[in-house]
GROMACS .gro file of C-alpha atoms in nm:
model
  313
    1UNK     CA    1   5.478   5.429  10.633
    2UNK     CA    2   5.727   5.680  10.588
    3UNK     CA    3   5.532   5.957  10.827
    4UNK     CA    4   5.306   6.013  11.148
    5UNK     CA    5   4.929   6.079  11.028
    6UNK     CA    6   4.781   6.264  11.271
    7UNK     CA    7   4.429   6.145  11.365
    8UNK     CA    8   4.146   6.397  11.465
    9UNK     CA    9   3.780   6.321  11.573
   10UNK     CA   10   3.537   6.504  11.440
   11UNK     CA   11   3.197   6.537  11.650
   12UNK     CA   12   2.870   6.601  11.503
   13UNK     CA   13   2.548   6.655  11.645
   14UNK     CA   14   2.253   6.476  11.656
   15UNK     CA   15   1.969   6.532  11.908
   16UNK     CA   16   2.107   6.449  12.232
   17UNK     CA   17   2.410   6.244  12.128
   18UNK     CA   18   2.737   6.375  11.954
   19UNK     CA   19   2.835   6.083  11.633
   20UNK     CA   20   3.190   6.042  11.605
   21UNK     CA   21   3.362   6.069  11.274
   22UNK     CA   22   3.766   6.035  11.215
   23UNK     CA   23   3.979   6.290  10.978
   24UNK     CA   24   4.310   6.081  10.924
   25UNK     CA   25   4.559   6.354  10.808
   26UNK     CA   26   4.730   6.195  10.540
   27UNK     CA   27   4.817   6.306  10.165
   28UNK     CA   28   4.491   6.215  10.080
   29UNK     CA   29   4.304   6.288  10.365
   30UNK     CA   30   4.008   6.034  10.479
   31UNK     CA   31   3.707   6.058  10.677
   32UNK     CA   32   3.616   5.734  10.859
   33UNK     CA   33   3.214   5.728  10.919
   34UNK     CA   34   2.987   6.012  10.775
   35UNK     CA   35   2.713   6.034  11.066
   36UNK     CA   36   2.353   6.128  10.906
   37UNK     CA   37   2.286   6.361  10.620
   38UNK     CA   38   2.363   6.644  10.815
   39UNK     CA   39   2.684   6.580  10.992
   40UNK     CA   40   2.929   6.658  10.699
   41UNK     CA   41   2.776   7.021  10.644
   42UNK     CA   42   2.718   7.104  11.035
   43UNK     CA   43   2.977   6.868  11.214
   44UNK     CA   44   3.280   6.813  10.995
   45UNK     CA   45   3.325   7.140  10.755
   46UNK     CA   46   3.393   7.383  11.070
   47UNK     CA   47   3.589   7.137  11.243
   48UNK     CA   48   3.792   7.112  10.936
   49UNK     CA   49   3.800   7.476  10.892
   50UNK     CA   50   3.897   7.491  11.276
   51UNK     CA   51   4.211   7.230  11.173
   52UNK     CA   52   4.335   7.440  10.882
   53UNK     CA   53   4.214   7.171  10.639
   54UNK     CA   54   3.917   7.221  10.371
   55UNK     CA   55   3.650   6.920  10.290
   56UNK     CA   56   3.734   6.937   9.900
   57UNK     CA   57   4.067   6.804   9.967
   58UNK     CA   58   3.942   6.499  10.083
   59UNK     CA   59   4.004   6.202   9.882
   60UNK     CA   60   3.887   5.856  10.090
   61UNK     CA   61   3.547   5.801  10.269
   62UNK     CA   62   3.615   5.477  10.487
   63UNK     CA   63   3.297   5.320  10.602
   64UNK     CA   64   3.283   5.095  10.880
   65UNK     CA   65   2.965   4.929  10.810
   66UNK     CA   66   2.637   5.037  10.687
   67UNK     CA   67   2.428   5.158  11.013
   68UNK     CA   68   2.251   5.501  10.925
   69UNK     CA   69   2.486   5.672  11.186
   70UNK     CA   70   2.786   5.573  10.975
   71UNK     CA   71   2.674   5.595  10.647
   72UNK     CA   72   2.415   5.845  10.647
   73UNK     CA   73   2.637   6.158  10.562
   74UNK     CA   74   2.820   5.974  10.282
   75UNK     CA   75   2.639   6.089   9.987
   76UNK     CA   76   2.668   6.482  10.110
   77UNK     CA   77   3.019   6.398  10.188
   78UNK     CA   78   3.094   6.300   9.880
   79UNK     CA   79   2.904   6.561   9.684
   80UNK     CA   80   3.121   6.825   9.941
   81UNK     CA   81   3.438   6.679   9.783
   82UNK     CA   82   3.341   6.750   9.443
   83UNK     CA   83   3.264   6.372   9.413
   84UNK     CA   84   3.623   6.307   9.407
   85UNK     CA   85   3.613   6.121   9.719
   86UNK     CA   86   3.635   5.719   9.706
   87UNK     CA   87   3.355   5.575   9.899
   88UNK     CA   88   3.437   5.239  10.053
   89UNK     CA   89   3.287   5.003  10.194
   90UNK     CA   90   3.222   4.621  10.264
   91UNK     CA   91   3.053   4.410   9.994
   92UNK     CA   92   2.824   4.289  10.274
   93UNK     CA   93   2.706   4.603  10.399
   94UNK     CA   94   2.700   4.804  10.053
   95UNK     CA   95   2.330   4.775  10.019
   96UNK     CA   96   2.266   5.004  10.270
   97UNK     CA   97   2.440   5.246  10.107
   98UNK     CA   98   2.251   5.130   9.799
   99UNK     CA   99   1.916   5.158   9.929
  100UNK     CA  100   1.687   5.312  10.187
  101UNK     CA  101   1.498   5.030  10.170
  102UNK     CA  102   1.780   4.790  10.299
  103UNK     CA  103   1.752   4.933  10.644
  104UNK     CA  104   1.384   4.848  10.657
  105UNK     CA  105   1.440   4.524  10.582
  106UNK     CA  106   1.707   4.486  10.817
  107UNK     CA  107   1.492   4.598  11.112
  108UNK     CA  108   1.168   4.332  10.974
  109UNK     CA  109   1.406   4.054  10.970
  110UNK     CA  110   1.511   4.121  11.310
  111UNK     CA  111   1.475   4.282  11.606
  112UNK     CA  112   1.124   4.410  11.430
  113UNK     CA  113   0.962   4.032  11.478
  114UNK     CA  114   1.005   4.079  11.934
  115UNK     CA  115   0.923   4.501  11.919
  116UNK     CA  116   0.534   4.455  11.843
  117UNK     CA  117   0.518   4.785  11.736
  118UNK     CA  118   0.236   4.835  11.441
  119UNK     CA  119   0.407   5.147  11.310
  120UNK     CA  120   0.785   5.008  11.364
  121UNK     CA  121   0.809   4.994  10.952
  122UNK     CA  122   0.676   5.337  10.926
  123UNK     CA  123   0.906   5.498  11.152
  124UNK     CA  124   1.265   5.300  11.026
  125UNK     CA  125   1.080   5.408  10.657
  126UNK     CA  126   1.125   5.778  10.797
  127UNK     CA  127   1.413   5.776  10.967
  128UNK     CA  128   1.594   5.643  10.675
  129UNK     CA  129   1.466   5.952  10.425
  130UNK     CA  130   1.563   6.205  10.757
  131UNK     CA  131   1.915   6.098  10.809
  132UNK     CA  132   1.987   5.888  10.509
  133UNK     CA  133   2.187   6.180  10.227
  134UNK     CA  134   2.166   5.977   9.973
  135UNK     CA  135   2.146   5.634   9.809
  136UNK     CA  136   2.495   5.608   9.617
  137UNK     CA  137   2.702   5.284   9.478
  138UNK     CA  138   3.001   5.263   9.674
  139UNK     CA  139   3.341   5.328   9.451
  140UNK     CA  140   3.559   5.027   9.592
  141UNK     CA  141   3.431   4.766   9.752
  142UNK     CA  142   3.620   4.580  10.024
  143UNK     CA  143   3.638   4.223  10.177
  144UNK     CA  144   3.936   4.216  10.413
  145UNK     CA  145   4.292   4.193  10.355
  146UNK     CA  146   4.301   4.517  10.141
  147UNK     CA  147   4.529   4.778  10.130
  148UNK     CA  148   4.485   5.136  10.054
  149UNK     CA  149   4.707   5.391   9.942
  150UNK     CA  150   4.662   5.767  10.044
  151UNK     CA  151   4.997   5.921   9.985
  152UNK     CA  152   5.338   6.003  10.104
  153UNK     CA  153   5.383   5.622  10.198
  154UNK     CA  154   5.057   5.583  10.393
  155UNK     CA  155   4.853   5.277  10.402
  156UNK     CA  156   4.529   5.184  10.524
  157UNK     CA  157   4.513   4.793  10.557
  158UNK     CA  158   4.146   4.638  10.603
  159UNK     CA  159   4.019   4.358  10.782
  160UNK     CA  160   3.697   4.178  10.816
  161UNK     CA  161   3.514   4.244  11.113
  162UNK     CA  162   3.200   4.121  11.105
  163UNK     CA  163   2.964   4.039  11.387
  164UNK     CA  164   2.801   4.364  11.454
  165UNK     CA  165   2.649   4.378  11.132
  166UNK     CA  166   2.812   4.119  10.876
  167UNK     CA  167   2.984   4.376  10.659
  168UNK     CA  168   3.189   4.536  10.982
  169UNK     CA  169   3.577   4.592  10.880
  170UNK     CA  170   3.856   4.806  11.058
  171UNK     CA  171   4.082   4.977  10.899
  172UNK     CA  172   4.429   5.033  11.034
  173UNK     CA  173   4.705   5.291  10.922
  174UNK     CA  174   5.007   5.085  10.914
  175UNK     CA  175   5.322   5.151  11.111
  176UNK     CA  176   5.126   5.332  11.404
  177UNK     CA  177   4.826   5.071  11.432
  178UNK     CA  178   4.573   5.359  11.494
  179UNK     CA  179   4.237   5.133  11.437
  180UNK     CA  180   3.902   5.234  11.361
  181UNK     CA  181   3.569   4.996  11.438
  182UNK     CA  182   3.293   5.159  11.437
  183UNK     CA  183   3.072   5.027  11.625
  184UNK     CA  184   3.260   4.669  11.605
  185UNK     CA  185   3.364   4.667  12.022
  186UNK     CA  186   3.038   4.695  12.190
  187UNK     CA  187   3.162   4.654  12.571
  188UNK     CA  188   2.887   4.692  12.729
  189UNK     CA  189   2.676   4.861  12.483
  190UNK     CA  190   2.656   5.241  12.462
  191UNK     CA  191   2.348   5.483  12.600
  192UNK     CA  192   2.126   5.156  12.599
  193UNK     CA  193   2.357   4.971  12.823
  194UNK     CA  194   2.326   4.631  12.612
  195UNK     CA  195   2.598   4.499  12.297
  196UNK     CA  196   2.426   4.461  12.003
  197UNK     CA  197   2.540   4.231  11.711
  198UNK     CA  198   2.365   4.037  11.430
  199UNK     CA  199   2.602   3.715  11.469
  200UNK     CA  200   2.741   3.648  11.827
  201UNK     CA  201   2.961   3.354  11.711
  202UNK     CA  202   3.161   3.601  11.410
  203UNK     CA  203   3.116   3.845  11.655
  204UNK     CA  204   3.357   3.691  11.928
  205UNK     CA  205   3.576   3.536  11.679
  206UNK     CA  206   3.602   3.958  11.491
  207UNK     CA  207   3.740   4.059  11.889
  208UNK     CA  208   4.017   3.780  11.912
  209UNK     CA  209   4.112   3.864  11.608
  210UNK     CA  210   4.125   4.242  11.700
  211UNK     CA  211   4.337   4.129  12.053
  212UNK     CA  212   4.553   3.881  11.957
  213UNK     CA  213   4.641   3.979  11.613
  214UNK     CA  214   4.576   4.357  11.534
  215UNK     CA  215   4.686   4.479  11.867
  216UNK     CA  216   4.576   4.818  11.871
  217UNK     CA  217   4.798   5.105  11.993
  218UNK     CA  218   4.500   5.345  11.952
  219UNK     CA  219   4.162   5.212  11.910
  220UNK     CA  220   3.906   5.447  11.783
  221UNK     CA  221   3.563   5.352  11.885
  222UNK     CA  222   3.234   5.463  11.658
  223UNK     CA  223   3.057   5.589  12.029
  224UNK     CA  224   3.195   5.611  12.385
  225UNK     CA  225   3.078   5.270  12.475
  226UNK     CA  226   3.023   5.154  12.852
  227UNK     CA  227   3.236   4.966  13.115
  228UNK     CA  228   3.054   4.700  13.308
  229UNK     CA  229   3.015   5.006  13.598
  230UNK     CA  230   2.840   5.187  13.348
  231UNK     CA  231   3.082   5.467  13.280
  232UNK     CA  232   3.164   5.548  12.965
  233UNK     CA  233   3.528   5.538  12.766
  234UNK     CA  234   3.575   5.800  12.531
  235UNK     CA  235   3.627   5.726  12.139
  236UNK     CA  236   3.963   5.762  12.165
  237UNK     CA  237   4.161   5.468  12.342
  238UNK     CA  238   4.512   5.370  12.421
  239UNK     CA  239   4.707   5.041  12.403
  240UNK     CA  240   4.573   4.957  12.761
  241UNK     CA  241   4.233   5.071  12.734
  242UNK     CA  242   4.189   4.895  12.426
  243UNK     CA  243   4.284   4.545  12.541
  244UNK     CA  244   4.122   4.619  12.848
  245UNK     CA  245   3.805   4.733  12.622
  246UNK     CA  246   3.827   4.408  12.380
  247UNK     CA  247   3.889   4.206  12.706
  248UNK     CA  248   3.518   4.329  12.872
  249UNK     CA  249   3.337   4.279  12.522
  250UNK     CA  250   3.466   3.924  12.532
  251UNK     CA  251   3.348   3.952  12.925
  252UNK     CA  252   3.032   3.989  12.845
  253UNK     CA  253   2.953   3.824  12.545
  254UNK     CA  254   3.040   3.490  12.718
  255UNK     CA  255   2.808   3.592  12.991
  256UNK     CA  256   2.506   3.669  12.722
  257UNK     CA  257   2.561   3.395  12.534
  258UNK     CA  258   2.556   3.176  12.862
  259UNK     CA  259   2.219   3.284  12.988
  260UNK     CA  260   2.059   3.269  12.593
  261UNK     CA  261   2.145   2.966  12.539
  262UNK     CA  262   2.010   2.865  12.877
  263UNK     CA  263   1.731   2.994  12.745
  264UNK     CA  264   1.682   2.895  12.394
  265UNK     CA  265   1.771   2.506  12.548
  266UNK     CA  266   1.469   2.586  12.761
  267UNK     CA  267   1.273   2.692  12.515
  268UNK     CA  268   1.080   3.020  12.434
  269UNK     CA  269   0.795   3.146  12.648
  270UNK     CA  270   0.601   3.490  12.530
  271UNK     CA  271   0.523   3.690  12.877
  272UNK     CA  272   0.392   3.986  12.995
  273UNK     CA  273   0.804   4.118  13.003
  274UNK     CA  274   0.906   4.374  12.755
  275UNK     CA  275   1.196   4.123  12.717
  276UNK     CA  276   0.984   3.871  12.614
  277UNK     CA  277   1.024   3.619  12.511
  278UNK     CA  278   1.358   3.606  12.611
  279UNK     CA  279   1.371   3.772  12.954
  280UNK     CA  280   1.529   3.503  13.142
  281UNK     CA  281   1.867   3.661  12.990
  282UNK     CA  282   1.782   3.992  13.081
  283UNK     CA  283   1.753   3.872  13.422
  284UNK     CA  284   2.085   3.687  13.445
  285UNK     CA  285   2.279   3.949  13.300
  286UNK     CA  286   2.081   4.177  13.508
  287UNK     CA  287   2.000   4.458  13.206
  288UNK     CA  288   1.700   4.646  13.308
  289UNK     CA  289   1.705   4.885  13.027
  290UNK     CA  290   1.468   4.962  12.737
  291UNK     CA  291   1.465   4.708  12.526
  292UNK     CA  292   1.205   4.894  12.261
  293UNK     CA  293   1.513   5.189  12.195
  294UNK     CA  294   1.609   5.221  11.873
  295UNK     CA  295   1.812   5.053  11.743
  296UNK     CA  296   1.705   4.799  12.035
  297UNK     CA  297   2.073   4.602  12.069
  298UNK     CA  298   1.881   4.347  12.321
  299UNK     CA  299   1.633   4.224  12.012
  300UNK     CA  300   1.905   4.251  11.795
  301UNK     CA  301   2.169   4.032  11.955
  302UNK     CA  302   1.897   3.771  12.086
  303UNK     CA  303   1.756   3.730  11.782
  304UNK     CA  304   2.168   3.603  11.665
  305UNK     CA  305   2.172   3.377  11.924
  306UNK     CA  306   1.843   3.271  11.829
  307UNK     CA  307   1.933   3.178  11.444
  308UNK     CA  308   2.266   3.062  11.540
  309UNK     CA  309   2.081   2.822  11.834
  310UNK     CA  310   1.793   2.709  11.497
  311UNK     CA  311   2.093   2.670  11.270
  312UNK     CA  312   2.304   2.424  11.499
  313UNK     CA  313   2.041   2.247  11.638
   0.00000   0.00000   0.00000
């Protein structure tokens, strides 16, 4: 890299939360993360026009996985840019670019089976066609170990993440090791106060590999996720807070997958708990939040342990 590429968040709103996208300044400008279908027009043209920079110049959407929040603005983005824009984005997450449908599925195969909620389906089904811009085929697809090109010497390498969702990947401008996860470094979970991931065991291995070997100097984060006191880091993180971030993740992922396990050994038990039928971990871990809030991390990440616990057994 031949130049410093300025990074700038770019904040868009939706209902009571702000989603975080990334504008990397470089010859061919990117956006990392598109928010919903109406982030690009609401959230990211005036803060462009506020940075002296126009949405038709730029030439990379870099998707971090496939999660509504992150890819739901990419088909307006794109059409914004003229459809000169490449869209990437991880082989194992592309169908939910692909398809509405692939979210649906996603949420019946999961954390759907423990929500007992007769019009769960319905409501993912319309959430999807409200914040979902467009069903698109991605223009590159990526499996780690990548690198992109956007000008003037600047290179954007990729690496396989997964954990959160199996197509997670960062991407990392060379030289400065500014790094953008998405939503890849739960900590302690955001608003819901609970780290959710669809496979604990890639998941740990995707944070090593993010500490030991990536090393961020910056570390952008998808939402200001929570310390173990509950208070929130912003999106944008330094050298410190990001070990100290990747450190707590590990924290507490050791601590989950202590008390599920205890659990799972024990055996599963449906109760009167909204936790049920695994709220011996919420007790141990001491989470008292809703486990029924969309996109309900608790279901989500028991119901990893749970396969990985079936699989190994």
């Amino acid at each position: 890299m031949t130049q410093n590429v300025p990074v700038h968040p770019l904040v868009s709103p939706w209902g009571r939360f702000g989603l975080y996208s990334f504008f990397v300044d470089a010859p061919e400008p990117a956006i990392v993360d598109t928010g919903i279908a109406s982030s690009p027009a609401e959230g990211m043209v005036p803060a462009l026009e506020a940075l002296g920079r126009r949405v038709e110049d730029v030439r990379w959407i870099l998707l971090t996985h496939g999660h509504i929040d992150h890819i739901g603005g990419a088909h307006a983005l794109w059409e914004l840019t003229g459809r000169r824009a490449r869209v990437v984005i991880h082989e194992a997450d592309a169908p939910m670019l692909r398809s509405r449908r692939a979210h649906v599925e996603e949420y019946l195969d999961g954390r759907g089976r423990y929500l007992d909620d007769p019009e769960g389906e319905a409501k993912v089904t319309a959430a999807g066609e409200a914040v979902i811009s467009g069903e698109m085929e991605p223009t590159m697809l990526v499996r780690g170990g990548e690198t992109l090109t956007l000008g003037g010497g600047v290179t954007v390498s990729v690496h396989a993440i997964p954990g959160h969702t199996p197509g997670s990947v960062a991407y990392v401008i060379d030289g400065q090791d500014d790094v953008f996860v998405g939503d890849a470094v739960q900590v302690h979970g955001a608003a819901n106060g609970f780290p959710g991931y669809v496979d604990p065991v890639r998941y740990r291995r995707s944070l090593e590999h993010l500490r030991d070997e990536v090393r961020p100097q910056h570390l952008y984060l998808g939402h200001p996720y929570r310390r173990a006191d509950g208070v929130p880091y912003g999106v944008e993180l330094d050298a410190v807070q990001a070990r100290e971030a990747l450190d707590e993740s590990l924290a507490i992922e050791a601590r989950v997958s202590a008390a599920a396990h205890d659990c799972l050994g024990a055996g599963l038990h449906e109760t009167a708990s909204p936790y049920s039928p695994f709220a011996p971990v919420a007790e141990a871990v001491g989470y008292d939040g809703d486990p029924t809030l969309e996109p309900s991390p608790f279901f989500t990440s028991m119901h990893g342990y749970r396969t990985h616990f079936t699989q190994n057994a």
